[in-house]
PDB file of C-alpha atoms in Angstrom:
ATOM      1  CA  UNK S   1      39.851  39.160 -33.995  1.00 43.00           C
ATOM      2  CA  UNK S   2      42.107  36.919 -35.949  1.00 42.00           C
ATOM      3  CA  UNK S   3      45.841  38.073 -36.556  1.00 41.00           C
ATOM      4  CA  UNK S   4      44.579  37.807 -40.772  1.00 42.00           C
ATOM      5  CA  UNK S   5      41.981  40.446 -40.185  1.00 43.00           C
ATOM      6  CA  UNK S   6      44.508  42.965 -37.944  1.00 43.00           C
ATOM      7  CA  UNK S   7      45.661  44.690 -41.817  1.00 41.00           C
ATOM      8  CA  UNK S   8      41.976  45.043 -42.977  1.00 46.00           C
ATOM      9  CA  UNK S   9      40.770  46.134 -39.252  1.00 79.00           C
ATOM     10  CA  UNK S  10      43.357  49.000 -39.428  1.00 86.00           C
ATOM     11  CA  UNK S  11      42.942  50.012 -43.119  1.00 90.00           C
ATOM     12  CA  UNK S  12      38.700  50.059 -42.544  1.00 89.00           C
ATOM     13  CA  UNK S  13      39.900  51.941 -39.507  1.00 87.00           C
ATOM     14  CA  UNK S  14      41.540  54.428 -41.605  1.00 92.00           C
ATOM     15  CA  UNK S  15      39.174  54.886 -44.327  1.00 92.00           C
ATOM     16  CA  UNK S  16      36.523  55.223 -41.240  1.00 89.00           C
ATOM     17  CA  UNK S  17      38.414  58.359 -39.485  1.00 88.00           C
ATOM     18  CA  UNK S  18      39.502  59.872 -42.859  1.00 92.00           C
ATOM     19  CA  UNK S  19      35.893  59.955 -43.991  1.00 92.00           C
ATOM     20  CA  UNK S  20      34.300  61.137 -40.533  1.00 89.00           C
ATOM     21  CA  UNK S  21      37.085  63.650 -41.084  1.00 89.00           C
ATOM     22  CA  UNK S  22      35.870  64.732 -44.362  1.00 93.00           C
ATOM     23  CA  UNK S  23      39.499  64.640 -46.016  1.00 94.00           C
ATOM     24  CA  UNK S  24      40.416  63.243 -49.199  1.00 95.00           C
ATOM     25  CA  UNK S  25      42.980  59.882 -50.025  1.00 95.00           C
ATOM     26  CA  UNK S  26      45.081  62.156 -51.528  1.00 96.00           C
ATOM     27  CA  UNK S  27      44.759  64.854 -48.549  1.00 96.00           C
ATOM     28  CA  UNK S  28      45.819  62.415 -45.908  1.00 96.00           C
ATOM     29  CA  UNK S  29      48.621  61.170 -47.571  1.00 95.00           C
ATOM     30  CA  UNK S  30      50.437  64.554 -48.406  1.00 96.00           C
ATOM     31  CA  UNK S  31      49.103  64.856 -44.501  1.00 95.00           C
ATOM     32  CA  UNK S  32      50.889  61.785 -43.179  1.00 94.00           C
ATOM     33  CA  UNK S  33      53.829  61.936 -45.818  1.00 96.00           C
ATOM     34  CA  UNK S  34      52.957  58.823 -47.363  1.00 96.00           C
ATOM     35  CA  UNK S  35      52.332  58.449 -50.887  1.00 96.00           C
ATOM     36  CA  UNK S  36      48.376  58.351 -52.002  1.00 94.00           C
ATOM     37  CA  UNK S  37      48.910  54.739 -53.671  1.00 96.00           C
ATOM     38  CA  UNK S  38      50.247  53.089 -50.215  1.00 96.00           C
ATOM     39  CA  UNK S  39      47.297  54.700 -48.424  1.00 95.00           C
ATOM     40  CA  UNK S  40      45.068  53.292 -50.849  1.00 95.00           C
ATOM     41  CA  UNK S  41      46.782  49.605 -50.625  1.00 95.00           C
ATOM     42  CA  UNK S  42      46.510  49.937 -46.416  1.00 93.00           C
ATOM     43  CA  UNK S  43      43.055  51.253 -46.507  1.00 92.00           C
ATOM     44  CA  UNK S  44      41.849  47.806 -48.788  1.00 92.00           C
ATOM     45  CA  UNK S  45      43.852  45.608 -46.818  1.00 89.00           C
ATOM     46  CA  UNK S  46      46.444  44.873 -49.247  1.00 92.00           C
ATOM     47  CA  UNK S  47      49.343  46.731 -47.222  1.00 90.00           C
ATOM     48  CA  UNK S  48      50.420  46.349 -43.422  1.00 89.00           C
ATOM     49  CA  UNK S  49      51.764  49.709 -41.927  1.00 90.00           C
ATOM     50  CA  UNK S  50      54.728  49.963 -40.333  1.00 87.00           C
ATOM     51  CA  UNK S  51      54.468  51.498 -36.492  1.00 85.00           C
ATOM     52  CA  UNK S  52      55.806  54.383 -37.841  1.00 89.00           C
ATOM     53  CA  UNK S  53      53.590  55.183 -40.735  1.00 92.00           C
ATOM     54  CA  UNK S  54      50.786  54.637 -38.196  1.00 90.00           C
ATOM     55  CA  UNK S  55      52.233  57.288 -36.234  1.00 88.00           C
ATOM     56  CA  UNK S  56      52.279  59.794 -39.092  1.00 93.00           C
ATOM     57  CA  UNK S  57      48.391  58.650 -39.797  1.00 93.00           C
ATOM     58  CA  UNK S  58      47.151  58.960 -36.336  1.00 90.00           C
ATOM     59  CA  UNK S  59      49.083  62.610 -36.260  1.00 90.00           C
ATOM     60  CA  UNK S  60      47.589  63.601 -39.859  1.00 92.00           C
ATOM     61  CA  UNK S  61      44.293  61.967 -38.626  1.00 90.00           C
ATOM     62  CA  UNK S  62      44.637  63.226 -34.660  1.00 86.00           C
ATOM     63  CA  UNK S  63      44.048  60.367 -33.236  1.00 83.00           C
ATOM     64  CA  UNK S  64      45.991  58.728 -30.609  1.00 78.00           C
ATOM     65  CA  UNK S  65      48.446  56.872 -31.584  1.00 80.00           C
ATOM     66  CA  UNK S  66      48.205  53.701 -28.851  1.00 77.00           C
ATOM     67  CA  UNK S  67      44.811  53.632 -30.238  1.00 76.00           C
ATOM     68  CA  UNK S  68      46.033  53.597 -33.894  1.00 83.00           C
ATOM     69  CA  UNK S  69      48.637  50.603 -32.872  1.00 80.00           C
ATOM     70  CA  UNK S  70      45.885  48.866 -30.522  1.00 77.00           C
ATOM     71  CA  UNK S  71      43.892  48.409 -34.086  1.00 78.00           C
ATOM     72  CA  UNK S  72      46.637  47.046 -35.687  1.00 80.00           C
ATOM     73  CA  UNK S  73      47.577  44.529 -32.900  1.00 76.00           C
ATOM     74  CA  UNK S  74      51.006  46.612 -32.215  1.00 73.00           C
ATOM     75  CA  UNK S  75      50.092  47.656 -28.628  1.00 66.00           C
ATOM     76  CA  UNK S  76      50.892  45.030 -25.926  1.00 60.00           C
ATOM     77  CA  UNK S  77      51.299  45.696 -22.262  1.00 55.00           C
ATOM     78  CA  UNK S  78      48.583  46.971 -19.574  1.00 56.00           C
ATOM     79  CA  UNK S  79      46.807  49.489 -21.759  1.00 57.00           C
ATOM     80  CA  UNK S  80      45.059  47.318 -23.959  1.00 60.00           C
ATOM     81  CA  UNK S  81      42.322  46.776 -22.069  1.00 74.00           C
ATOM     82  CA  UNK S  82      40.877  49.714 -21.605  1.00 78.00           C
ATOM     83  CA  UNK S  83      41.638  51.238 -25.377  1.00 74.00           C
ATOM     84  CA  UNK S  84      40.420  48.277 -26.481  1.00 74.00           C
ATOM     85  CA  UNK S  85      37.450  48.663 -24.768  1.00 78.00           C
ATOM     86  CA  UNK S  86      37.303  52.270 -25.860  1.00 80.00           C
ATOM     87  CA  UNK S  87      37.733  51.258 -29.284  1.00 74.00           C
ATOM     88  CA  UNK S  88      34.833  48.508 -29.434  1.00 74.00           C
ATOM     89  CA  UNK S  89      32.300  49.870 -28.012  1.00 79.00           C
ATOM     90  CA  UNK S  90      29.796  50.390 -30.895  1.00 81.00           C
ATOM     91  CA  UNK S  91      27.795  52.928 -28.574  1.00 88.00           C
ATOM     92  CA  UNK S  92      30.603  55.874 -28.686  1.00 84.00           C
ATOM     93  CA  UNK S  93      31.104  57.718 -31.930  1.00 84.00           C
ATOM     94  CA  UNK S  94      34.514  58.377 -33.535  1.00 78.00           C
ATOM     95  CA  UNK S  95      34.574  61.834 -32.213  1.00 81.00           C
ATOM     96  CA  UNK S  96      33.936  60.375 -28.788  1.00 84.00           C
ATOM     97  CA  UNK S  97      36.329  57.435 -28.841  1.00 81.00           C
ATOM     98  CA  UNK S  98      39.483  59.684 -29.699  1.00 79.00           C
ATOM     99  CA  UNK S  99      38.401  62.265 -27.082  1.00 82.00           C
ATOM    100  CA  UNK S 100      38.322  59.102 -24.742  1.00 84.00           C
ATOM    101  CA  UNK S 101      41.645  57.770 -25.773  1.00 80.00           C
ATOM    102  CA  UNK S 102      43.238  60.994 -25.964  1.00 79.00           C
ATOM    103  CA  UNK S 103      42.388  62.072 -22.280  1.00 84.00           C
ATOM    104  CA  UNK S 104      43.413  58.429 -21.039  1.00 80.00           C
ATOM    105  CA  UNK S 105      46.636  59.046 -23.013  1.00 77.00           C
ATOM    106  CA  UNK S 106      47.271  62.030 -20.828  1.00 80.00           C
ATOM    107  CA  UNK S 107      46.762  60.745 -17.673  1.00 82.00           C
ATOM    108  CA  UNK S 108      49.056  57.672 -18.152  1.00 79.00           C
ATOM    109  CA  UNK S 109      51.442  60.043 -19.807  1.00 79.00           C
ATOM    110  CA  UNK S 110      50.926  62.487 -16.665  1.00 81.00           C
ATOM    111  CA  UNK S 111      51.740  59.451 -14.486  1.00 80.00           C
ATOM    112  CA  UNK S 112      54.288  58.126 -16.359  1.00 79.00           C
ATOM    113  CA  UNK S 113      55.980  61.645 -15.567  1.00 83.00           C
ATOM    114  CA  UNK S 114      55.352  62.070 -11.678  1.00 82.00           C
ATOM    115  CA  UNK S 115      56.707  58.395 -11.538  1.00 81.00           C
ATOM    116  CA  UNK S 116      59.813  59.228 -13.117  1.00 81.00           C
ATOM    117  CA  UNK S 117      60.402  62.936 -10.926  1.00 81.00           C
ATOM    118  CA  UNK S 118      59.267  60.752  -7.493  1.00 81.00           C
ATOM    119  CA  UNK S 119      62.022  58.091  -8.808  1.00 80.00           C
ATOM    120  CA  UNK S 120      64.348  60.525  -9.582  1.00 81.00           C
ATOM    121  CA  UNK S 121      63.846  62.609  -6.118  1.00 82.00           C
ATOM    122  CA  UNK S 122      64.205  59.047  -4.090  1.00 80.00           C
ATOM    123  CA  UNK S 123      67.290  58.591  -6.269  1.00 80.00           C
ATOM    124  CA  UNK S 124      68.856  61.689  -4.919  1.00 82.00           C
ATOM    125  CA  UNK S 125      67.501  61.147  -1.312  1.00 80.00           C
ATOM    126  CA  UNK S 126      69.958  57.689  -1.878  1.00 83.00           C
ATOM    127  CA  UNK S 127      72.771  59.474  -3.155  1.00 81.00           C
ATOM    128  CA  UNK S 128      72.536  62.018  -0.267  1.00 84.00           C
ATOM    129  CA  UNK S 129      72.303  59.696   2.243  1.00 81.00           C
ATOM    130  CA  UNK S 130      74.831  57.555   0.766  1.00 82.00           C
ATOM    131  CA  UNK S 131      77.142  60.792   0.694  1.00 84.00           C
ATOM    132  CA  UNK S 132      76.447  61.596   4.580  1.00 82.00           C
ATOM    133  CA  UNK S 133      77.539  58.157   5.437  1.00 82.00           C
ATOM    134  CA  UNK S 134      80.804  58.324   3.697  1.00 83.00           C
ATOM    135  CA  UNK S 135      81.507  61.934   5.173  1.00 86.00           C
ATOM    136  CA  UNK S 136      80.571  60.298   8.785  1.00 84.00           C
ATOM    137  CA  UNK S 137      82.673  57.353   7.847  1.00 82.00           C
ATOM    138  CA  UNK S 138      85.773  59.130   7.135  1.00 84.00           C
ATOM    139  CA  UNK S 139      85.230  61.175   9.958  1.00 83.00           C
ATOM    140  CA  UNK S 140      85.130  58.662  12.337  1.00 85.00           C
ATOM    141  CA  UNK S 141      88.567  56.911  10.792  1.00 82.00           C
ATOM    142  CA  UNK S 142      90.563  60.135  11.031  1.00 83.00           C
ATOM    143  CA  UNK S 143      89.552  60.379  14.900  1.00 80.00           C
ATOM    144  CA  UNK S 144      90.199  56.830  15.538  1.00 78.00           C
ATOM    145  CA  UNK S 145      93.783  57.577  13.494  1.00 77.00           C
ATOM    146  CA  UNK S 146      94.217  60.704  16.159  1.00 77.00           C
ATOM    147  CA  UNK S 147      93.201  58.804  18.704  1.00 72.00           C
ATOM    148  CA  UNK S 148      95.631  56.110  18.124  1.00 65.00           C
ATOM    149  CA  UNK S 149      98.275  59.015  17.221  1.00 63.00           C
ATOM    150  CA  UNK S 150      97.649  60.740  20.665  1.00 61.00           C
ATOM    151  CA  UNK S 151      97.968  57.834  22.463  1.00 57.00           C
ATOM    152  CA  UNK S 152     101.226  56.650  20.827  1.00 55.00           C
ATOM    153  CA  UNK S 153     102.344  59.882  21.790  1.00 57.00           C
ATOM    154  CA  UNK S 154     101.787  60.198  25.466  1.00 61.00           C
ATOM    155  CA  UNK S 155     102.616  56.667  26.544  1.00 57.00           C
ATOM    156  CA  UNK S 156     105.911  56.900  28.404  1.00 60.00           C
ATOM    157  CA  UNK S 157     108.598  55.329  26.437  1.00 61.00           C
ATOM    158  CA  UNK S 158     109.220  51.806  26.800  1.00 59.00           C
ATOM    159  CA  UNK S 159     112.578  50.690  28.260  1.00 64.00           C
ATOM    160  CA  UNK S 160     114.442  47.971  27.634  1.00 63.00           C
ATOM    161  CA  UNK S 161     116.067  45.942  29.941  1.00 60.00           C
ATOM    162  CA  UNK S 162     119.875  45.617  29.739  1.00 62.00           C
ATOM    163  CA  UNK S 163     121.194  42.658  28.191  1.00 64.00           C
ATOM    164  CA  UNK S 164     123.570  40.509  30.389  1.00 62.00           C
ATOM    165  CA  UNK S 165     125.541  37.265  28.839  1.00 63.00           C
ATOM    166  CA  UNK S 166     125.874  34.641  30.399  1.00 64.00           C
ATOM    167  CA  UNK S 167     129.074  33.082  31.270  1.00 62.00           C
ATOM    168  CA  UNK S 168     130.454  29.958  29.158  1.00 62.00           C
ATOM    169  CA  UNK S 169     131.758  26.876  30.926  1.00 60.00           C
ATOM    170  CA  UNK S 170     135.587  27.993  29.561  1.00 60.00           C
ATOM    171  CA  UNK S 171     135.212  31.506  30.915  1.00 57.00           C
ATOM    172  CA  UNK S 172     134.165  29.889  34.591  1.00 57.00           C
ATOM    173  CA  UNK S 173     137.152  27.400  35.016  1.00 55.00           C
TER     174      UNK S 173
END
């Protein structure tokens, strides 16, 4: 699919699903909050969404949103291949495909979430272990400062030897 045909592939797109939905132009704009003229102009090909009027259309239209940016050549990253496949296959209906892309939504979405709580928990395990080692580490320095304080303490005190001078050659004759 050439980047020139992305704008007509996601307004045909549109029209499709808004039809299969039995809902007027007018309907699915005051839906999606966009005004019936723009929807018109995207659904001919004259007018490239922005991401987030494709999020209001896939809402108004329940559809999955990935799968709404996947047809207008927003979505990079390691989804694409399987919406993509979703998306072209020309033996799935429209009902089918979004009840495809919606459950795969949810399971990345469900991963995406036990990745961040297992990242989180192993984040805390680090902090906690990092805190034991500074509470063993500035136990061990105050016993090594007793240590040395106890055995200041009982070593007998050192004396010093007295000091004798030694005669000068005047004081000898």
């Amino acid at each position: 699919m050439a980047p020139a045909d992305l704008p007509r592939d996601i307004g045909g797109f549109i029209r499709d699903m808004r039809r299969n939905a039995k809902i007027s132009l007018r309907q699915l704009a005051e839906q999606a909050g966009v005004s019936n003229p723009y929807l018109s102009q995207i659904e001919r090909g004259l007018r490239k969404p922005s991401a987030e009027v494709l999020q209001q259309l896939a809402g108004a239209l329940r559809v999955s949103t990935p799968a709404m940016y996947l047809r207008a050549g927003l979505l990079e990253g390691d989804a694409p291949g399987v919406l993509e496949a979703i998306a072209g296959d020309p033996d799935l209906t429209m009902a089918q495909k979004q009840s495809l892309t919606q459950i795969y939504d949810t399971f990345r979405r469900e991963n995406a979430r036990e990745a961040a709580a297992a990242a989180a928990e192993a984040a805390d395990a680090t902090a906690e272990a990092a805190a034991a080692a500074a509470e063993v580490a500035d136990a061990t320095a105050e016993a090594a400062a007793k240590t040395d304080g106890d055995a200041a303490a009982q070593a007998p005190p050192v004396k010093k030897a007295p000091t004798t001078t030694t005669p000068t050659t005047e004081e000898t004759s």
